[in-house]
Short mmCIF file of C-alpha atoms and ligand atoms in Angstrom, two decimals:
data_model
loop_
_atom_site.label_atom_id
_atom_site.label_comp_id
_atom_site.label_asym_id
_atom_site.label_seq_id
_atom_site.Cartn_x
_atom_site.Cartn_y
_atom_site.Cartn_z
CA MET A 4 -10.67 -48.00 21.13
CA ASP A 5 -12.53 -49.75 21.85
CA ALA A 6 -14.89 -50.72 25.54
CA ALA A 7 -12.47 -52.28 27.28
CA GLU A 8 -9.90 -49.66 26.55
CA PHE A 9 -12.60 -47.20 27.65
CA ARG A 10 -12.61 -49.21 30.60
CA ARG A 11 -9.27 -48.35 30.94
CA ARG A 12 -8.77 -44.45 29.44
CA GLY A 13 -12.26 -43.65 31.86
CA ARG A 14 -10.43 -44.46 35.02
CA GLU A 15 -7.10 -43.00 33.79
CA MET A 16 -9.67 -39.43 32.99
CA VAL A 17 -11.49 -39.50 36.44
CA ASP A 18 -8.95 -39.48 37.88
CA TYR A 19 -7.10 -36.73 35.80
CA VAL A 20 -9.87 -34.81 37.14
CA ALA A 21 -9.86 -36.09 40.38
CA ASP A 22 -6.89 -34.54 40.90
CA TYR A 23 -7.47 -31.44 38.23
CA LEU A 24 -9.78 -30.05 40.32
CA GLU A 25 -7.82 -31.42 44.21
CA ASN A 26 -4.79 -29.86 42.70
CA ILE A 27 -6.25 -26.67 40.84
CA GLU A 28 -5.32 -24.01 43.60
CA GLN A 29 -1.12 -24.89 43.18
CA ARG A 30 -1.93 -23.86 39.27
CA PRO A 31 -1.61 -19.94 38.65
CA VAL A 32 -5.44 -18.90 38.34
CA TYR A 33 -4.58 -17.08 35.40
CA PRO A 34 -2.66 -18.31 32.25
CA ASP A 35 0.26 -16.46 31.21
CA VAL A 36 0.20 -16.57 27.83
CA GLU A 37 0.15 -14.47 24.68
CA PRO A 38 -3.01 -14.38 22.55
CA GLY A 39 -2.09 -17.05 19.56
CA TYR A 40 0.22 -19.44 21.36
CA LEU A 41 -1.53 -22.33 20.73
CA ARG A 42 -1.53 -22.46 17.27
CA SER A 43 3.06 -22.99 17.11
CA LEU A 44 2.80 -25.77 19.61
CA ILE A 45 -0.32 -27.70 17.42
CA PRO A 46 0.24 -29.03 13.25
CA THR A 47 -1.48 -27.09 10.99
CA GLU A 48 -2.90 -30.06 9.97
CA ALA A 49 -5.37 -33.03 11.46
CA PRO A 50 -3.72 -36.66 11.11
CA LEU A 51 -4.04 -38.42 9.23
CA GLU A 52 -3.29 -41.71 11.18
CA PRO A 53 -4.81 -41.54 14.57
CA ASP A 54 -2.95 -40.57 17.27
CA ASN A 55 -1.88 -42.23 20.30
CA TYR A 56 -3.61 -41.36 23.51
CA ASP A 57 -0.90 -41.44 26.35
CA ASP A 58 0.77 -38.38 23.95
CA ILE A 59 -2.16 -36.85 23.80
CA ILE A 60 -2.96 -36.62 27.90
CA LYS A 61 0.49 -35.95 27.65
CA ASP A 62 -0.76 -32.68 25.35
CA VAL A 63 -3.21 -31.77 27.63
CA GLU A 64 -0.30 -30.87 30.25
CA ARG A 65 1.66 -28.82 27.08
CA ILE A 66 -0.49 -27.28 25.32
CA ILE A 67 -3.72 -27.07 26.75
CA MET A 68 -3.70 -26.19 31.01
CA PRO A 69 -0.74 -23.15 30.44
CA GLY A 70 -3.97 -21.46 28.10
CA VAL A 71 -6.86 -22.46 30.01
CA THR A 72 -7.72 -19.40 32.49
CA HIS A 73 -8.87 -21.97 36.36
CA TRP A 74 -12.37 -20.70 36.14
CA GLN A 75 -12.70 -23.99 40.04
CA SER A 76 -9.73 -21.94 40.97
CA PRO A 77 -10.45 -20.99 44.64
CA TYR A 78 -8.36 -18.43 43.89
CA PHE A 79 -11.18 -17.28 41.12
CA PHE A 80 -13.21 -14.29 41.68
CA ALA A 81 -14.38 -12.63 38.59
CA TYR A 82 -17.71 -12.40 36.37
CA PHE A 83 -19.83 -14.36 38.24
CA PRO A 84 -19.11 -18.95 38.85
CA ALA A 85 -18.83 -21.48 37.01
CA ALA A 86 -21.14 -23.58 38.14
CA SER A 87 -19.24 -27.51 38.63
CA SER A 88 -19.90 -31.14 40.89
CA TYR A 89 -18.32 -34.71 40.15
CA PRO A 90 -22.87 -35.54 40.86
CA ALA A 91 -22.59 -33.31 37.70
CA MET A 92 -20.19 -33.74 35.47
CA LEU A 93 -21.00 -38.60 36.13
CA ALA A 94 -24.22 -37.26 34.47
CA ASP A 95 -22.80 -34.98 31.55
CA MET A 96 -20.59 -38.94 31.01
CA LEU A 97 -24.53 -40.57 30.90
CA CYS A 98 -25.77 -38.36 28.81
CA GLY A 99 -22.82 -38.27 26.21
CA ALA A 100 -22.55 -42.20 26.64
CA ILE A 101 -26.88 -41.51 26.49
CA GLY A 102 -26.19 -39.43 22.84
CA CYS A 103 -29.69 -38.36 22.48
CA ILE A 104 -30.66 -35.80 20.50
CA GLY A 105 -34.11 -35.08 22.07
CA PHE A 106 -36.09 -32.82 20.25
CA SER A 107 -39.19 -34.77 20.44
CA TRP A 108 -41.37 -37.32 23.01
CA ALA A 109 -40.74 -40.08 20.97
CA ALA A 110 -36.84 -39.09 19.97
CA SER A 111 -36.10 -40.39 23.18
CA PRO A 112 -39.10 -39.86 25.69
CA ALA A 113 -36.63 -39.35 28.73
CA CYS A 114 -34.98 -37.20 27.58
CA THR A 115 -38.47 -34.97 27.43
CA GLU A 116 -40.46 -36.02 30.57
CA LEU A 117 -37.15 -35.20 32.18
CA GLU A 118 -36.80 -31.86 31.71
CA THR A 119 -40.10 -31.64 32.21
CA VAL A 120 -39.89 -33.19 35.90
CA MET A 121 -36.61 -31.58 36.98
CA LEU A 122 -37.82 -28.30 35.64
CA ASP A 123 -40.85 -29.02 37.91
CA TRP A 124 -38.68 -29.73 40.96
CA LEU A 125 -37.13 -26.58 40.54
CA GLY A 126 -40.13 -24.57 40.58
CA LYS A 127 -41.15 -25.43 43.64
CA MET A 128 -37.34 -25.66 44.73
CA LEU A 129 -37.93 -22.07 44.72
CA LYS A 130 -41.39 -22.14 44.66
CA LEU A 131 -42.48 -20.09 41.81
CA PRO A 132 -46.56 -19.50 41.18
CA GLU A 133 -47.95 -22.53 39.89
CA HIS A 134 -48.97 -21.17 37.04
CA PHE A 135 -45.16 -22.03 35.96
CA ILE A 136 -45.83 -25.48 37.28
CA ALA A 137 -46.50 -27.64 34.22
CA GLY A 138 -47.80 -30.88 36.19
CA THR A 139 -50.33 -28.69 37.58
CA HIS A 140 -53.82 -27.63 35.97
CA GLY A 141 -52.09 -24.46 35.04
CA HIS A 142 -50.90 -23.48 31.78
CA GLY A 143 -47.59 -23.24 32.20
CA GLY A 144 -43.94 -24.74 32.54
CA GLY A 145 -40.26 -25.16 32.16
CA VAL A 146 -37.34 -25.69 29.48
CA ILE A 147 -33.70 -25.80 29.86
CA GLN A 148 -32.21 -23.04 27.25
CA SER A 149 -27.98 -22.50 26.36
CA THR A 150 -27.54 -19.13 28.34
CA ALA A 151 -29.40 -16.83 29.57
CA SER A 152 -28.89 -15.15 25.95
CA GLU A 153 -31.24 -17.49 24.89
CA ALA A 154 -34.06 -17.47 27.00
CA THR A 155 -34.25 -13.79 26.89
CA LEU A 156 -34.12 -13.39 23.03
CA MET A 157 -37.13 -15.81 23.22
CA SER A 158 -39.32 -14.20 25.16
CA LEU A 159 -38.46 -11.02 23.33
CA LEU A 160 -39.34 -12.76 20.56
CA ALA A 161 -42.64 -14.37 21.63
CA ALA A 162 -43.55 -11.29 23.20
CA ARG A 163 -42.94 -9.88 19.97
CA CYS A 164 -44.57 -11.98 17.79
CA LYS A 165 -47.84 -11.93 20.29
CA ALA A 166 -47.73 -7.99 20.27
CA VAL A 167 -48.27 -8.25 15.85
CA ARG A 168 -50.86 -10.36 16.72
CA ARG A 169 -52.50 -8.36 18.64
CA VAL A 170 -52.30 -4.95 16.72
CA GLN A 171 -53.23 -7.74 14.28
CA GLU A 172 -56.31 -8.86 15.42
CA THR A 173 -58.24 -5.40 15.48
CA ASN A 174 -56.29 -3.90 12.49
CA PRO A 175 -56.20 -6.61 9.70
CA GLU A 176 -54.12 -4.15 7.29
CA ARG A 177 -51.37 -4.54 9.60
CA LEU A 178 -48.88 -5.69 7.49
CA GLU A 179 -46.33 -7.34 10.17
CA ALA A 180 -42.91 -5.37 8.89
CA GLU A 181 -45.04 -2.17 10.11
CA VAL A 182 -45.25 -3.18 13.56
CA LEU A 183 -42.35 -4.57 14.00
CA SER A 184 -41.36 -1.24 13.34
CA LYS A 185 -43.14 0.79 15.60
CA LEU A 186 -42.29 -1.96 18.30
CA VAL A 187 -40.38 -1.48 21.92
CA ALA A 188 -39.33 -2.89 25.23
CA TYR A 189 -37.94 -1.42 27.91
CA SER A 190 -34.87 -2.75 30.11
CA SER A 191 -33.06 -1.03 33.31
CA GLU A 192 -29.50 0.00 32.19
CA GLN A 193 -27.69 -1.69 34.14
CA ALA A 194 -29.73 -4.44 32.38
CA HIS A 195 -26.38 -7.37 31.00
CA SER A 196 -25.68 -7.27 27.50
CA SER A 197 -27.31 -10.03 26.32
CA VAL A 198 -30.72 -7.98 27.05
CA GLU A 199 -29.42 -4.81 24.35
CA ARG A 200 -28.06 -7.49 22.50
CA ALA A 201 -31.68 -9.43 21.57
CA SER A 202 -33.96 -6.75 20.52
CA LEU A 203 -30.94 -6.23 18.03
CA ILE A 204 -31.19 -10.06 16.99
CA GLY A 205 -34.85 -8.87 17.53
CA GLY A 206 -34.63 -6.40 14.61
CA VAL A 207 -37.00 -4.06 18.25
CA MET A 208 -36.29 -0.72 19.41
CA MET A 209 -34.80 -1.46 23.12
CA ARG A 210 -34.89 2.33 25.98
CA LYS A 211 -33.29 1.84 28.76
CA VAL A 212 -35.34 2.70 32.52
CA PRO A 213 -32.38 4.81 35.01
CA THR A 214 -31.16 2.75 38.12
CA ASP A 215 -31.62 4.81 41.54
CA ASN A 216 -29.12 4.62 43.73
CA THR A 217 -28.61 1.32 44.37
CA TYR A 218 -29.07 0.20 40.53
CA ALA A 219 -32.41 -1.24 40.82
CA VAL A 220 -35.47 -0.04 38.44
CA GLY A 221 -37.97 0.92 40.54
CA GLY A 222 -41.62 0.70 39.19
CA GLY A 223 -41.87 4.90 39.36
CA MET A 224 -39.49 5.06 36.75
CA LEU A 225 -40.64 3.14 34.11
CA LYS A 226 -43.60 4.69 34.15
CA LYS A 227 -42.18 8.27 33.80
CA MET A 228 -40.24 7.31 30.61
CA LEU A 229 -43.70 5.63 29.56
CA GLU A 230 -45.47 8.40 30.48
CA GLU A 231 -42.78 10.87 28.56
CA ASP A 232 -42.25 8.99 25.24
CA ARG A 233 -46.58 9.05 25.15
CA ALA A 234 -46.87 12.23 26.01
CA ALA A 235 -43.86 14.44 24.29
CA GLY A 236 -44.36 12.32 20.75
CA LEU A 237 -41.03 11.24 21.71
CA ILE A 238 -42.13 8.13 20.82
CA PRO A 239 -39.45 5.92 20.16
CA PHE A 240 -40.86 3.47 17.86
CA TYR A 241 -39.14 4.53 14.95
CA VAL A 242 -35.56 5.07 15.06
CA ARG A 243 -33.34 6.81 12.50
CA LYS A 244 -29.25 7.27 12.75
CA ASP A 245 -27.86 9.80 13.64
CA LYS A 246 -25.42 10.32 10.59
CA LYS A 247 -22.47 12.20 12.17
CA LYS A 248 -22.53 10.51 15.10
CA ASN A 249 -23.33 7.55 14.28
CA SER A 250 -25.97 6.90 16.63
CA ILE A 251 -29.44 5.91 17.01
CA HIS A 252 -31.75 8.58 18.27
CA PRO A 253 -35.38 8.79 18.75
CA VAL A 254 -37.82 10.73 16.50
CA HIS A 255 -40.12 12.57 16.80
CA TYR A 256 -43.54 10.97 15.97
CA HIS A 257 -46.46 13.24 15.37
CA LYS A 258 -49.09 13.70 17.50
CA ALA A 259 -52.27 11.83 16.49
CA CYS A 260 -49.94 8.68 15.70
CA VAL A 261 -50.00 8.61 19.59
CA ASN A 262 -52.85 6.65 20.15
CA ASP A 263 -50.17 3.30 18.52
CA LEU A 264 -47.73 2.83 21.27
CA CYS A 265 -50.05 1.21 22.57
CA ALA A 266 -49.26 -1.28 19.97
CA GLY A 267 -46.02 -0.67 20.73
CA VAL A 268 -45.06 -1.10 24.14
CA PHE A 269 -44.32 -4.41 24.16
CA GLN A 270 -41.94 -5.93 26.48
CA PHE A 271 -40.38 -5.12 30.40
CA CYS A 272 -36.96 -7.41 31.07
CA ALA A 273 -36.69 -6.83 34.57
CA THR A 274 -33.16 -8.22 36.72
CA LEU A 275 -33.17 -10.01 39.81
CA GLY A 276 -29.22 -10.01 40.16
CA THR A 277 -27.69 -7.38 38.33
CA THR A 278 -24.06 -8.78 36.83
CA SER A 279 -22.22 -5.48 37.49
CA SER A 280 -23.65 -5.08 40.80
CA CYS A 281 -26.21 -7.60 41.97
CA ALA A 282 -29.05 -5.34 41.98
CA PHE A 283 -32.81 -5.48 41.57
CA ASP A 284 -35.11 -4.42 40.23
CA HIS A 285 -38.43 -3.55 41.81
CA ILE A 286 -39.92 -6.43 40.73
CA THR A 287 -43.64 -6.33 42.71
CA GLU A 288 -43.57 -2.14 41.76
CA LEU A 289 -42.88 -3.38 38.32
CA GLY A 290 -45.49 -5.98 37.96
CA PRO A 291 -48.84 -4.28 37.42
CA ILE A 292 -47.33 -1.43 35.26
CA CYS A 293 -46.45 -4.20 32.65
CA ASN A 294 -49.74 -5.97 33.12
CA GLU A 295 -51.29 -2.55 32.57
CA GLU A 296 -50.01 -1.96 29.69
CA ASN A 297 -50.41 -4.90 28.33
CA MET A 298 -46.73 -5.19 28.84
CA TRP A 299 -44.68 -9.42 28.10
CA MET A 300 -42.46 -9.19 31.76
CA HIS A 301 -39.55 -11.10 31.61
CA ILE A 302 -37.03 -12.31 34.67
CA ASP A 303 -33.52 -12.46 33.93
CA ALA A 304 -31.97 -14.34 37.23
CA ALA A 305 -29.19 -15.55 35.86
CA TYR A 306 -26.42 -15.02 38.59
CA ALA A 307 -29.45 -14.96 42.02
CA GLY A 308 -32.27 -16.94 40.79
CA SER A 309 -30.84 -19.93 42.55
CA ALA A 310 -30.20 -18.01 45.84
CA PHE A 311 -34.29 -18.34 45.93
CA ILE A 312 -33.51 -21.58 47.06
CA CYS A 313 -33.57 -20.67 50.11
CA PRO A 314 -36.03 -19.16 52.31
CA GLU A 315 -33.91 -15.84 53.29
CA PHE A 316 -33.84 -14.74 49.92
CA ARG A 317 -37.49 -15.79 48.90
CA PRO A 318 -38.07 -13.06 49.47
CA LEU A 319 -36.58 -11.02 46.48
CA LEU A 320 -38.31 -12.90 43.79
CA ASN A 321 -41.86 -11.83 45.24
CA GLY A 322 -43.42 -9.81 42.52
CA ILE A 323 -43.22 -13.04 40.32
CA GLU A 324 -46.59 -13.59 39.47
CA PHE A 325 -47.01 -10.85 37.02
CA ALA A 326 -44.46 -12.05 35.02
CA ASP A 327 -44.66 -13.71 31.38
CA SER A 328 -41.80 -15.99 31.92
CA PHE A 329 -38.42 -16.00 33.99
CA ASN A 330 -34.30 -17.25 33.85
CA PHE A 331 -32.15 -18.02 36.32
CA ASN A 332 -28.59 -20.09 35.11
CA PRO A 333 -28.25 -23.03 37.55
CA HIS A 334 -25.00 -23.83 35.40
CA LYS A 335 -24.11 -20.80 37.77
CA TRP A 336 -24.38 -21.29 40.83
CA LEU A 337 -26.32 -24.82 41.26
CA LEU A 338 -23.86 -26.97 41.32
CA ILE A 339 -25.08 -28.44 38.09
CA ASN A 340 -21.95 -27.64 34.95
CA PHE A 341 -22.28 -25.20 32.16
CA ASP A 342 -24.45 -25.99 29.83
CA CYS A 343 -27.78 -25.51 31.73
CA SER A 344 -30.06 -22.47 32.20
CA THR A 345 -33.93 -22.76 33.48
CA MET A 346 -37.15 -20.62 31.46
CA TRP A 347 -40.82 -20.95 33.17
CA VAL A 348 -43.23 -19.36 30.56
CA LYS A 349 -46.94 -18.64 31.93
CA LYS A 350 -48.43 -19.89 28.75
CA ARG A 351 -46.81 -22.12 27.45
CA GLN A 352 -48.45 -21.22 24.40
CA ASP A 353 -47.49 -18.01 24.24
CA ILE A 354 -44.13 -19.53 23.49
CA ILE A 355 -45.03 -22.47 21.49
CA GLY A 356 -47.08 -20.70 19.22
CA ALA A 357 -44.82 -18.20 18.24
CA PHE A 358 -41.46 -20.85 16.79
CA LYS A 359 -44.20 -24.02 15.89
CA VAL A 360 -42.81 -25.43 12.90
CA GLU A 361 -44.41 -28.93 12.02
CA PRO A 362 -41.89 -31.13 9.11
CA LEU A 363 -43.67 -34.05 8.25
CA TYR A 364 -40.46 -35.75 9.54
CA LEU A 365 -41.03 -34.36 13.06
CA LYS A 366 -44.72 -34.85 14.25
CA HIS A 367 -44.75 -38.55 15.90
CA GLU A 368 -48.34 -38.76 17.82
CA ASN A 369 -47.29 -37.65 20.87
CA GLN A 370 -46.03 -33.77 20.34
CA GLU A 371 -44.89 -32.27 24.18
CA SER A 372 -41.32 -30.99 23.67
CA GLY A 373 -38.63 -28.66 23.70
CA ARG A 374 -38.29 -28.37 20.09
CA HIS A 375 -40.85 -24.80 19.87
CA TRP A 376 -39.37 -23.97 22.87
CA GLN A 377 -35.71 -22.88 21.73
CA ILE A 378 -33.88 -21.88 18.42
CA PRO A 379 -31.83 -24.92 17.91
CA LEU A 380 -33.64 -28.33 17.06
CA GLY A 381 -31.24 -30.71 18.77
CA ARG A 382 -32.10 -30.76 22.60
CA ARG A 383 -28.92 -33.08 25.45
CA PHE A 384 -30.00 -34.98 27.78
CA ARG A 385 -28.60 -30.98 30.86
CA SER A 386 -31.97 -32.85 33.51
CA LEU A 387 -29.79 -35.97 33.38
CA LYS A 388 -27.58 -33.07 35.72
CA MET A 389 -30.38 -31.54 37.58
CA TRP A 390 -31.33 -35.03 38.91
CA PHE A 391 -27.51 -36.69 40.08
CA VAL A 392 -27.07 -33.10 41.72
CA PHE A 393 -30.04 -32.44 42.94
CA ARG A 394 -30.98 -36.51 44.34
CA LEU A 395 -27.37 -35.79 46.11
CA TYR A 396 -27.39 -32.43 47.24
CA GLY A 397 -30.73 -32.66 48.14
CA ILE A 398 -32.22 -29.23 49.08
CA GLU A 399 -30.50 -28.46 51.97
CA GLY A 400 -27.01 -29.20 50.51
CA LEU A 401 -28.18 -26.27 47.77
CA GLN A 402 -28.60 -23.97 50.61
CA ALA A 403 -25.68 -25.01 52.29
CA HIS A 404 -23.09 -24.82 48.76
CA ILE A 405 -25.25 -20.65 47.98
CA ARG A 406 -25.43 -20.15 52.19
CA LYS A 407 -21.62 -20.31 52.75
CA GLN A 408 -20.69 -18.71 49.24
CA VAL A 409 -22.93 -15.42 51.17
CA VAL A 410 -20.74 -15.67 54.21
CA LEU A 411 -17.46 -16.16 52.50
CA ALA A 412 -18.46 -12.82 50.33
CA LYS A 413 -20.29 -10.94 53.87
CA GLU A 414 -16.72 -11.74 54.95
CA PHE A 415 -14.42 -10.01 52.46
CA GLU A 416 -16.81 -6.85 52.40
CA SER A 417 -15.59 -6.78 56.47
CA LEU A 418 -12.17 -6.36 55.47
CA VAL A 419 -12.98 -4.14 52.94
CA ARG A 420 -14.72 -1.97 54.94
CA ALA A 421 -11.78 -2.38 57.96
CA ASP A 422 -9.72 -0.60 55.14
CA LYS A 423 -9.59 3.17 55.04
CA ARG A 424 -7.57 3.17 51.95
CA PHE A 425 -10.95 1.44 50.34
CA GLU A 426 -14.85 1.39 49.44
CA ILE A 427 -17.62 -0.36 48.97
CA CYS A 428 -19.31 0.37 46.38
CA ALA A 429 -22.90 -1.66 46.47
CA GLU A 430 -25.13 -3.23 49.10
CA VAL A 431 -23.86 -6.72 49.10
CA VAL A 432 -26.99 -8.84 48.99
CA MET A 433 -24.98 -12.46 47.70
CA GLY A 434 -21.71 -13.74 46.56
CA LEU A 435 -20.69 -10.34 45.17
CA VAL A 436 -18.50 -7.63 46.32
CA CYS A 437 -18.31 -4.38 44.70
CA PHE A 438 -15.30 -2.24 45.61
CA ARG A 439 -12.88 0.22 44.77
CA LEU A 440 -10.04 1.80 46.36
CA LYS A 441 -10.58 5.69 47.25
CA GLY A 442 -9.03 7.83 44.72
CA SER A 443 -9.19 8.65 40.14
CA ASN A 444 -9.99 5.40 38.46
CA GLU A 445 -7.00 5.94 37.29
CA LEU A 446 -5.41 3.96 40.42
CA ASN A 447 -8.37 1.09 40.20
CA GLN A 448 -7.39 0.44 36.85
CA LEU A 449 -3.54 -0.26 37.98
CA LEU A 450 -4.44 -2.39 40.68
CA LEU A 451 -6.78 -3.99 38.66
CA LYS A 452 -3.63 -4.43 36.19
CA ARG A 453 -1.23 -5.46 39.34
CA ILE A 454 -3.88 -7.88 40.94
CA THR A 455 -4.18 -9.96 36.98
CA GLU A 456 -0.31 -9.94 36.46
CA SER A 457 0.15 -11.88 39.34
CA ARG A 458 -1.93 -14.39 38.42
CA THR A 459 -3.04 -15.50 41.70
CA ILE A 460 -6.58 -14.49 41.86
CA HIS A 461 -8.84 -12.94 39.67
CA LEU A 462 -10.79 -10.79 38.50
CA VAL A 463 -12.74 -8.32 37.01
CA PRO A 464 -14.24 -4.61 37.03
CA CYS A 465 -17.13 -2.39 36.16
CA GLN A 466 -18.54 0.15 36.08
CA LEU A 467 -20.73 1.97 38.50
CA SER A 468 -22.58 5.49 38.17
CA GLY A 469 -18.32 5.78 35.93
CA LEU A 470 -16.69 5.37 38.62
CA PHE A 471 -13.99 2.05 37.84
CA VAL A 472 -14.69 -0.58 40.02
CA LEU A 473 -13.41 -3.74 40.90
CA ARG A 474 -15.86 -7.50 41.72
CA PHE A 475 -15.72 -9.91 44.22
CA ALA A 476 -16.97 -12.53 43.48
CA VAL A 477 -17.23 -15.65 45.26
CA CYS A 478 -16.74 -18.63 42.26
CA SER A 479 -15.33 -22.09 43.10
CA ARG A 480 -17.89 -24.47 44.95
CA VAL A 481 -14.49 -24.77 47.53
CA THR A 482 -13.91 -22.01 48.43
CA ASP A 483 -13.29 -20.74 52.21
CA SER A 484 -12.24 -18.17 54.18
CA GLY A 485 -8.53 -18.82 54.44
CA HIS A 486 -8.97 -18.57 49.80
CA VAL A 487 -10.81 -14.63 51.11
CA GLN A 488 -7.92 -13.94 53.91
CA HIS A 489 -5.44 -14.48 50.61
CA ALA A 490 -7.30 -12.73 48.24
CA TRP A 491 -7.54 -9.68 50.71
CA ARG A 492 -3.73 -10.12 51.78
CA GLN A 493 -2.87 -10.10 48.16
CA ILE A 494 -5.06 -6.78 46.85
CA THR A 495 -3.79 -4.81 49.79
CA GLN A 496 -0.32 -5.62 48.78
CA LEU A 497 -0.93 -5.07 44.52
CA SER A 498 -2.81 -1.77 46.40
CA CYS A 499 -1.27 1.86 45.42
CA GLU A 500 -1.38 5.65 46.20
CA GLU A 501 -1.87 8.59 44.28
N1 LIG B 27 -27.39 -11.63 32.85
C1 LIG B 27 -27.51 -11.84 33.85
C2 LIG B 27 -28.32 -11.15 34.48
C3 LIG B 27 -25.87 -11.76 34.17
O1 LIG B 27 -24.87 -11.41 34.73
C4 LIG B 27 -25.34 -12.70 32.85
C5 LIG B 27 -23.98 -13.23 33.25
O2 LIG B 27 -23.13 -13.56 33.10
C6 LIG B 27 -25.35 -13.01 31.64
C7 LIG B 27 -27.82 -13.20 31.99
C8 LIG B 27 -25.91 -13.90 30.36
O3 LIG B 27 -25.49 -14.94 31.05
P1 LIG B 27 -25.36 -16.59 29.84
O4 LIG B 27 -23.99 -16.83 29.52
O5 LIG B 27 -26.00 -17.40 30.34
O6 LIG B 27 -26.20 -15.67 28.30
#
């Protein structure tokens, strides 16, 4: 393909994409295919001779689209949103064209510098404390990670490294492996599975703090758990596998070793906007405890973080000043296509110091870059998407998008509340409604099965207080009241009685 053909095909592709998105609601939101459907539709080997472009495009409709779950459909109400907007898609094209791998300032100065400035813009939109903003006298700054899972892992590894160094400063004879075996991190029992995975990957124990009746962790609960762990000698910095049940249990640790716990307690991961029900941990209570205990507080606000650009939601972020790191996904709710997960740290040195390796071939005079903040070396020019979207929507446009989706969620909530057969299962704060038919879990499982099989709307479940609950998340940029009303009619038609 030469430049002339690229121009022609590029225009065609833009038309195809615009048509796809304009007419997306005519497609069944959930595909009607069985696992393995695709293998039988394509050759077993890559073509030796070049294929024809028109044939590829025909195959997109024949092979790919039948197997696509249409996340941008206004009838997609599953998981959380996958942000999408035209400016972000155009910026992504430009990113592909520039095609740089911005692992250092020298590898592409604009890539490194725009990212730093965009994280400052966004940090200021969220009214983050000054110490998180790079362009100030503070010691912090922001970086784009691919996903919230990666941000959580990076924070855990940085906290782990800090804890090991702290212990070794006073006890130089302690081996790193010995200290690591005693580390324990805490998170909410409602935290996303990626938090537990971070502890598995990081090789440290994670304790789950129970939540209150709003599915949030308060200061009292964390404190109680820390005290109990300390007092009882049930200190989970050593774990054993229960051979019979094949499960992990904390082991009684000898009282004489209790003092070692200050080496053990090293991180708390709070969630603002839990995946199941969009609950908010009480970080104004948790923050001071973490600071007192010398625990790194990481805040995972993967979905809800975008809403903090609206003054009416910003109070939910109060307490951020106690955090060591904070992350959310503009690729969920801020109209910036995947991947764009933004992470800020209070002290750059905590994260850079933990992961810095400097081979000669990567050295240059201006060392500033994001590669010390993440696992991969390579970095795409993802800040272009942020720049295009922020400039073309403006803060007001982005706030309008958030507010519209919250209003739609409230509209759905009213529909549910007006029908005596259903109940709301958690407070509706943002764009997520947790609801169920009054009755057994089986009844609700059957309802969801019927919804999924109808392919007209798409929802996923969660479990709250042992109950099978349906999640209705307003996701698509183009969802409006008509779609919400249609979805509710579908749900009531498909609902059944015991
Ligand atoms: N944390 C929370 C609260 C989430 O809701 C999710 C996903 O929905 C994640 C983390 C994981 O996000 P990612 O796919 O960016 O790792």
